[in-house]
Amino acid sequence: MGNFYNSYSNFLREKFHKDVYKISLTSNATCPNRDGTLGTGGCIYCSASGSGKVYVKPVYDQVKDFLQSQNNVNRGYIAYFQSFSNMFKNRDEIIKDMKRISEFEPIVGFSIATRPDALDNDIMDYLNSIKDRYLIQIELGLETANNITLEKINRKIKAEQYLTAVKQIRERITDCHIVCHVILGLLDENMDDFENTLEIFLRSKSDGIKFHHLFVQKETRLSELFNQGRVRVMDEYEYIDKVLMLLEMIPPSIVIHRMKSSMVPKDLIAPL
């Protein structure tokens, strides 16, 4: 395998017998924690772009432009709806986008990021209808199993809702690769919290996990707390140490989608 863990790249290569990459897409999606359904401020670490790029072009044009820039015809690509909660009040648009994107031959899968409390049955039914032709992934943000932390970060959700969401997906899509998004280093959390979060993930029987270290972006509520000295972020060595300990607890069947997050340097405050 080349790694002591089951990497996402290895998982894709074994499935498709060629290199497969994601195309990160930004749609007109929003979030129930932004539009007033649950709140208006969003999570304290989330910027105006919702962990993706600022919306510029229609999704179809984003895919077309990206594919035209690529020279390797032997690669496959997964259309990754990344920013915000893509199943929230986005039903007609995202289904239309997926149908249009399907005309591009290099597209081998669809990955949709959303909140556990923002699943849409019609979108899941559509995904179930195309599962025999495409890899279907749904990425859910657990972030932490500590409900006190979830309150502190203004998440407006309970950890137990992650388990409910996974069950809903399994009932609606018979072959779906479910990915759990976890943030290490949230406010006042320690290794016990990280292990408890991993326990919820393992109990859910999700297929893969993304590790994300807490970083501080400009123009977020988290940046205000950081500048006031109320937030500490792990340095590189501390973070690596924690991730390695968690990896030892993960069965080899679990796909490790990401070990750390990346950030545009100009928007980053910490860690540097």
mmCIF file of C-alpha atoms in Angstrom:
data_model
loop_
_atom_site.group_PDB
_atom_site.id
_atom_site.type_symbol
_atom_site.label_atom_id
_atom_site.label_comp_id
_atom_site.label_asym_id
_atom_site.label_seq_id
_atom_site.Cartn_x
_atom_site.Cartn_y
_atom_site.Cartn_z
ATOM 1 C CA MET A 1 0.000 0.000 0.000
ATOM 2 C CA GLY A 2 2.963 2.307 0.559
ATOM 3 C CA ASN A 3 1.417 3.786 3.719
ATOM 4 C CA PHE A 4 0.673 2.457 7.186
ATOM 5 C CA TYR A 5 -2.898 3.665 6.661
ATOM 6 C CA ASN A 6 -5.486 3.308 3.895
ATOM 7 C CA SER A 7 -5.067 6.540 1.957
ATOM 8 C CA TYR A 8 -7.771 8.116 -0.186
ATOM 9 C CA SER A 9 -5.504 8.177 -3.227
ATOM 10 C CA ASN A 10 -4.869 4.451 -2.848
ATOM 11 C CA PHE A 11 -8.606 3.802 -2.428
ATOM 12 C CA LEU A 12 -9.360 5.666 -5.665
ATOM 13 C CA ARG A 13 -6.557 4.001 -7.598
ATOM 14 C CA GLU A 14 -7.728 0.545 -6.586
ATOM 15 C CA LYS A 15 -11.313 1.375 -7.543
ATOM 16 C CA PHE A 16 -10.686 3.071 -10.885
ATOM 17 C CA HIS A 17 -7.239 1.683 -11.853
ATOM 18 C CA LYS A 18 -6.008 5.178 -12.661
ATOM 19 C CA ASP A 19 -5.273 8.443 -10.897
ATOM 20 C CA VAL A 20 -8.409 10.261 -9.753
ATOM 21 C CA TYR A 21 -8.588 13.781 -8.358
ATOM 22 C CA LYS A 22 -11.242 16.092 -6.963
ATOM 23 C CA ILE A 23 -12.482 19.265 -8.607
ATOM 24 C CA SER A 24 -13.487 21.615 -5.786
ATOM 25 C CA LEU A 25 -16.660 23.451 -6.741
ATOM 26 C CA THR A 26 -18.503 26.424 -5.300
ATOM 27 C CA SER A 27 -22.249 26.585 -5.812
ATOM 28 C CA ASN A 28 -24.888 29.006 -4.555
ATOM 29 C CA ALA A 29 -25.362 26.892 -1.428
ATOM 30 C CA THR A 30 -25.768 28.461 1.980
ATOM 31 C CA CYS A 31 -26.053 27.100 5.515
ATOM 32 C CA PRO A 32 -28.870 26.910 8.103
ATOM 33 C CA ASN A 33 -26.452 28.515 10.542
ATOM 34 C CA ARG A 34 -26.140 31.543 8.265
ATOM 35 C CA ASP A 35 -29.514 32.213 6.670
ATOM 36 C CA GLY A 36 -31.447 32.482 9.935
ATOM 37 C CA THR A 37 -32.900 28.966 10.031
ATOM 38 C CA LEU A 38 -30.683 28.141 13.012
ATOM 39 C CA GLY A 39 -28.555 31.250 13.252
ATOM 40 C CA THR A 40 -26.887 34.002 11.263
ATOM 41 C CA GLY A 41 -23.292 34.091 12.434
ATOM 42 C CA GLY A 42 -22.073 30.721 11.211
ATOM 43 C CA CYS A 43 -19.474 28.655 13.041
ATOM 44 C CA ILE A 44 -16.822 30.835 14.644
ATOM 45 C CA TYR A 45 -14.030 29.494 12.412
ATOM 46 C CA CYS A 46 -15.937 29.797 9.131
ATOM 47 C CA SER A 47 -15.171 32.629 6.729
ATOM 48 C CA ALA A 48 -17.498 34.241 4.208
ATOM 49 C CA SER A 49 -16.465 31.654 1.593
ATOM 50 C CA GLY A 50 -17.519 28.694 3.713
ATOM 51 C CA SER A 51 -14.213 26.770 3.396
ATOM 52 C CA GLY A 52 -14.274 27.074 -0.373
ATOM 53 C CA LYS A 53 -13.747 29.769 -2.983
ATOM 54 C CA VAL A 54 -15.903 32.824 -3.442
ATOM 55 C CA TYR A 55 -18.670 32.059 -5.938
ATOM 56 C CA VAL A 56 -17.704 33.340 -9.383
ATOM 57 C CA LYS A 57 -18.986 31.092 -12.186
ATOM 58 C CA PRO A 58 -21.779 28.545 -12.588
ATOM 59 C CA VAL A 59 -20.740 25.052 -11.501
ATOM 60 C CA TYR A 60 -20.869 23.710 -15.062
ATOM 61 C CA ASP A 61 -18.405 26.374 -16.221
ATOM 62 C CA GLN A 62 -16.114 25.692 -13.258
ATOM 63 C CA VAL A 63 -15.882 22.037 -14.305
ATOM 64 C CA LYS A 64 -15.515 22.816 -18.011
ATOM 65 C CA ASP A 65 -12.755 25.367 -17.442
ATOM 66 C CA PHE A 66 -10.885 23.036 -15.125
ATOM 67 C CA LEU A 67 -11.021 20.072 -17.496
ATOM 68 C CA GLN A 68 -9.900 22.220 -20.415
ATOM 69 C CA SER A 69 -6.815 23.182 -18.412
ATOM 70 C CA GLN A 70 -5.801 19.546 -17.910
ATOM 71 C CA ASN A 71 -3.591 17.674 -20.369
ATOM 72 C CA ASN A 72 -3.704 14.162 -18.899
ATOM 73 C CA VAL A 73 -6.582 12.330 -20.606
ATOM 74 C CA ASN A 74 -6.072 9.221 -18.462
ATOM 75 C CA ARG A 75 -7.146 10.861 -15.225
ATOM 76 C CA GLY A 76 -10.566 10.704 -13.626
ATOM 77 C CA TYR A 77 -12.201 13.454 -11.609
ATOM 78 C CA ILE A 78 -14.731 13.698 -8.796
ATOM 79 C CA ALA A 79 -16.991 16.748 -8.788
ATOM 80 C CA TYR A 80 -16.716 17.990 -5.205
ATOM 81 C CA PHE A 81 -19.426 20.374 -4.004
ATOM 82 C CA GLN A 82 -17.394 21.814 -1.149
ATOM 83 C CA SER A 83 -18.572 25.175 0.129
ATOM 84 C CA PHE A 84 -21.273 25.466 2.793
ATOM 85 C CA SER A 85 -24.096 22.887 3.176
ATOM 86 C CA ASN A 86 -24.835 21.721 -0.339
ATOM 87 C CA MET A 87 -28.065 19.871 0.437
ATOM 88 C CA PHE A 88 -29.610 22.819 2.241
ATOM 89 C CA LYS A 89 -32.192 24.731 0.162
ATOM 90 C CA ASN A 90 -30.203 23.752 -2.921
ATOM 91 C CA ARG A 91 -32.167 20.784 -4.280
ATOM 92 C CA ASP A 92 -33.097 21.864 -7.795
ATOM 93 C CA GLU A 93 -29.810 23.577 -8.547
ATOM 94 C CA ILE A 94 -27.490 20.815 -7.378
ATOM 95 C CA ILE A 95 -29.439 18.075 -9.183
ATOM 96 C CA LYS A 96 -29.396 20.192 -12.352
ATOM 97 C CA ASP A 97 -25.647 20.765 -11.927
ATOM 98 C CA MET A 98 -24.938 17.054 -11.492
ATOM 99 C CA LYS A 99 -26.965 16.180 -14.585
ATOM 100 C CA ARG A 100 -25.077 18.733 -16.676
ATOM 101 C CA ILE A 101 -21.682 17.725 -15.297
ATOM 102 C CA SER A 102 -22.425 14.110 -16.227
ATOM 103 C CA GLU A 103 -21.763 14.953 -19.876
ATOM 104 C CA PHE A 104 -18.042 15.239 -19.127
ATOM 105 C CA GLU A 105 -16.474 11.820 -19.647
ATOM 106 C CA PRO A 106 -13.617 12.263 -17.108
ATOM 107 C CA ILE A 107 -16.135 12.700 -14.256
ATOM 108 C CA VAL A 108 -16.226 9.429 -12.304
ATOM 109 C CA GLY A 109 -17.924 10.530 -9.098
ATOM 110 C CA PHE A 110 -19.743 13.143 -7.066
ATOM 111 C CA SER A 111 -18.861 14.279 -3.556
ATOM 112 C CA ILE A 112 -21.236 16.509 -1.602
ATOM 113 C CA ALA A 113 -20.348 18.276 1.629
ATOM 114 C CA THR A 114 -23.217 19.089 3.974
ATOM 115 C CA ARG A 115 -24.212 19.331 7.618
ATOM 116 C CA PRO A 116 -25.705 16.279 9.349
ATOM 117 C CA ASP A 117 -28.917 18.256 9.870
ATOM 118 C CA ALA A 118 -29.110 19.400 6.243
ATOM 119 C CA LEU A 119 -29.785 16.226 4.258
ATOM 120 C CA ASP A 120 -32.293 16.280 1.409
ATOM 121 C CA ASN A 121 -34.233 13.149 0.437
ATOM 122 C CA ASP A 122 -34.691 14.148 -3.208
ATOM 123 C CA ILE A 123 -30.977 14.785 -3.655
ATOM 124 C CA MET A 124 -30.158 11.469 -2.002
ATOM 125 C CA ASP A 125 -32.697 9.680 -4.218
ATOM 126 C CA TYR A 126 -31.020 11.169 -7.279
ATOM 127 C CA LEU A 127 -27.608 10.069 -6.019
ATOM 128 C CA ASN A 128 -28.998 6.581 -5.470
ATOM 129 C CA SER A 129 -30.228 6.529 -9.078
ATOM 130 C CA ILE A 130 -26.714 7.167 -10.454
ATOM 131 C CA LYS A 131 -24.689 5.124 -7.965
ATOM 132 C CA ASP A 132 -24.023 2.336 -10.491
ATOM 133 C CA ARG A 133 -22.267 4.779 -12.836
ATOM 134 C CA TYR A 134 -20.496 7.060 -10.361
ATOM 135 C CA LEU A 135 -18.747 6.948 -7.023
ATOM 136 C CA ILE A 136 -21.087 8.687 -4.591
ATOM 137 C CA GLN A 137 -19.600 10.415 -1.542
ATOM 138 C CA ILE A 138 -21.296 12.480 1.131
ATOM 139 C CA GLU A 139 -19.069 14.429 3.509
ATOM 140 C CA LEU A 140 -20.603 15.221 6.893
ATOM 141 C CA GLY A 141 -19.172 17.640 9.428
ATOM 142 C CA LEU A 142 -19.016 15.989 12.837
ATOM 143 C CA GLU A 143 -16.102 18.225 13.935
ATOM 144 C CA THR A 144 -16.225 17.029 17.559
ATOM 145 C CA ALA A 145 -18.264 14.709 19.777
ATOM 146 C CA ASN A 146 -18.186 17.244 22.616
ATOM 147 C CA ASN A 147 -21.537 19.049 22.700
ATOM 148 C CA ILE A 148 -20.139 21.750 24.991
ATOM 149 C CA THR A 149 -17.499 22.525 22.367
ATOM 150 C CA LEU A 150 -20.161 22.546 19.659
ATOM 151 C CA GLU A 151 -21.969 25.250 21.623
ATOM 152 C CA LYS A 152 -18.763 27.247 22.038
ATOM 153 C CA ILE A 153 -18.073 27.246 18.309
ATOM 154 C CA ASN A 154 -21.689 28.188 17.521
ATOM 155 C CA ARG A 155 -22.232 25.009 15.533
ATOM 156 C CA LYS A 156 -25.979 24.847 16.353
ATOM 157 C CA ILE A 157 -25.996 21.050 16.279
ATOM 158 C CA LYS A 158 -25.492 18.055 18.581
ATOM 159 C CA ALA A 159 -22.914 15.340 17.980
ATOM 160 C CA GLU A 160 -25.598 12.640 18.107
ATOM 161 C CA GLN A 161 -27.145 14.089 14.955
ATOM 162 C CA TYR A 162 -24.159 12.762 13.044
ATOM 163 C CA LEU A 163 -25.189 9.190 13.846
ATOM 164 C CA THR A 164 -28.753 9.914 12.750
ATOM 165 C CA ALA A 165 -27.529 11.414 9.477
ATOM 166 C CA VAL A 166 -25.391 8.389 8.617
ATOM 167 C CA LYS A 167 -28.385 6.131 9.204
ATOM 168 C CA GLN A 168 -30.539 8.323 6.949
ATOM 169 C CA ILE A 169 -27.992 8.141 4.151
ATOM 170 C CA ARG A 170 -27.647 4.359 4.415
ATOM 171 C CA GLU A 171 -31.417 3.989 4.171
ATOM 172 C CA ARG A 172 -31.620 6.237 1.107
ATOM 173 C CA ILE A 173 -28.469 5.390 -0.861
ATOM 174 C CA THR A 174 -27.519 1.729 -1.029
ATOM 175 C CA ASP A 175 -23.909 2.386 -2.013
ATOM 176 C CA CYS A 176 -22.532 5.619 -0.609
ATOM 177 C CA HIS A 177 -19.046 6.395 0.692
ATOM 178 C CA ILE A 178 -19.655 8.490 3.814
ATOM 179 C CA VAL A 179 -16.830 10.755 4.955
ATOM 180 C CA CYS A 180 -16.568 12.270 8.429
ATOM 181 C CA HIS A 181 -14.980 15.705 8.863
ATOM 182 C CA VAL A 182 -13.205 16.189 12.198
ATOM 183 C CA ILE A 183 -11.397 19.245 13.572
ATOM 184 C CA LEU A 184 -8.577 18.679 16.057
ATOM 185 C CA GLY A 185 -7.675 21.446 18.486
ATOM 186 C CA LEU A 186 -11.041 23.091 19.029
ATOM 187 C CA LEU A 187 -11.525 25.344 22.050
ATOM 188 C CA ASP A 188 -10.248 23.785 25.293
ATOM 189 C CA GLU A 189 -10.224 20.245 23.833
ATOM 190 C CA ASN A 190 -7.591 17.625 24.618
ATOM 191 C CA MET A 191 -6.698 14.076 23.600
ATOM 192 C CA ASP A 192 -9.650 12.645 25.530
ATOM 193 C CA ASP A 193 -11.989 14.750 23.397
ATOM 194 C CA PHE A 194 -10.238 13.647 20.208
ATOM 195 C CA GLU A 195 -10.607 9.996 21.202
ATOM 196 C CA ASN A 196 -14.281 10.469 22.057
ATOM 197 C CA THR A 197 -14.842 12.055 18.660
ATOM 198 C CA LEU A 198 -13.117 9.128 16.990
ATOM 199 C CA GLU A 199 -15.320 6.735 18.972
ATOM 200 C CA ILE A 200 -18.480 8.404 17.592
ATOM 201 C CA PHE A 201 -17.020 8.177 14.100
ATOM 202 C CA LEU A 202 -16.230 4.472 14.463
ATOM 203 C CA ARG A 203 -19.641 3.764 15.962
ATOM 204 C CA SER A 204 -21.299 5.394 12.949
ATOM 205 C CA LYS A 205 -19.609 2.918 10.579
ATOM 206 C CA SER A 206 -18.721 5.729 8.206
ATOM 207 C CA ASP A 207 -16.315 4.806 5.417
ATOM 208 C CA GLY A 208 -13.690 7.521 5.630
ATOM 209 C CA ILE A 209 -12.410 10.391 7.737
ATOM 210 C CA LYS A 210 -10.853 13.806 7.153
ATOM 211 C CA PHE A 211 -8.620 15.283 9.829
ATOM 212 C CA HIS A 212 -8.543 19.056 9.934
ATOM 213 C CA HIS A 213 -6.322 21.005 12.312
ATOM 214 C CA LEU A 214 -7.839 24.148 13.753
ATOM 215 C CA PHE A 215 -6.490 27.224 12.023
ATOM 216 C CA VAL A 216 -7.439 30.848 12.431
ATOM 217 C CA GLN A 217 -8.574 32.780 9.375
ATOM 218 C CA LYS A 218 -8.893 36.509 9.038
ATOM 219 C CA GLU A 219 -12.340 38.067 9.406
ATOM 220 C CA THR A 220 -13.803 35.308 11.567
ATOM 221 C CA ARG A 221 -15.107 35.297 15.124
ATOM 222 C CA LEU A 222 -12.288 32.870 15.928
ATOM 223 C CA SER A 223 -9.720 35.461 14.853
ATOM 224 C CA GLU A 224 -11.183 37.914 17.378
ATOM 225 C CA LEU A 225 -10.864 35.342 20.172
ATOM 226 C CA PHE A 226 -7.328 34.490 19.067
ATOM 227 C CA ASN A 227 -6.253 38.126 19.069
ATOM 228 C CA GLN A 228 -7.671 38.427 22.601
ATOM 229 C CA GLY A 229 -5.479 35.509 23.707
ATOM 230 C CA ARG A 230 -8.488 33.257 24.342
ATOM 231 C CA VAL A 231 -7.641 30.614 21.721
ATOM 232 C CA ARG A 232 -4.582 28.428 21.359
ATOM 233 C CA VAL A 233 -3.696 26.470 18.228
ATOM 234 C CA MET A 234 -1.462 23.404 18.120
ATOM 235 C CA ASP A 235 1.912 23.669 16.457
ATOM 236 C CA GLU A 236 2.900 21.267 13.684
ATOM 237 C CA TYR A 237 4.690 18.747 15.906
ATOM 238 C CA GLU A 238 1.939 18.584 18.503
ATOM 239 C CA TYR A 239 -0.671 18.086 15.802
ATOM 240 C CA ILE A 240 1.286 15.312 14.078
ATOM 241 C CA ASP A 241 1.724 13.540 17.403
ATOM 242 C CA LYS A 242 -2.048 13.593 18.051
ATOM 243 C CA VAL A 243 -2.950 12.406 14.552
ATOM 244 C CA LEU A 244 -0.499 9.510 14.716
ATOM 245 C CA MET A 245 -2.018 8.347 17.995
ATOM 246 C CA LEU A 246 -5.508 8.482 16.489
ATOM 247 C CA LEU A 247 -4.436 6.605 13.368
ATOM 248 C CA GLU A 248 -3.370 3.695 15.551
ATOM 249 C CA MET A 249 -6.999 3.358 16.694
ATOM 250 C CA ILE A 250 -8.490 3.297 13.189
ATOM 251 C CA PRO A 251 -9.128 -0.056 11.437
ATOM 252 C CA PRO A 252 -7.294 -0.524 8.108
ATOM 253 C CA SER A 253 -10.609 -0.674 6.243
ATOM 254 C CA ILE A 254 -11.248 3.011 6.996
ATOM 255 C CA VAL A 255 -10.133 5.399 4.251
ATOM 256 C CA ILE A 256 -8.056 8.353 5.444
ATOM 257 C CA HIS A 257 -9.087 11.178 3.137
ATOM 258 C CA ARG A 258 -6.862 13.846 4.601
ATOM 259 C CA MET A 259 -4.327 14.189 7.390
ATOM 260 C CA LYS A 260 -4.279 17.972 7.606
ATOM 261 C CA SER A 261 -5.969 20.989 6.094
ATOM 262 C CA SER A 262 -4.527 23.661 3.859
ATOM 263 C CA MET A 263 -5.132 27.381 3.861
ATOM 264 C CA VAL A 264 -4.411 30.323 1.573
ATOM 265 C CA PRO A 265 -1.430 32.021 3.309
ATOM 266 C CA LYS A 266 -2.789 35.561 2.890
ATOM 267 C CA ASP A 267 -5.927 34.625 4.851
ATOM 268 C CA LEU A 268 -4.120 32.743 7.618
ATOM 269 C CA ILE A 269 -3.435 34.140 11.078
ATOM 270 C CA ALA A 270 -2.368 30.956 12.887
ATOM 271 C CA PRO A 271 -0.626 28.585 12.922
ATOM 272 C CA LEU A 272 2.129 30.108 10.789
#
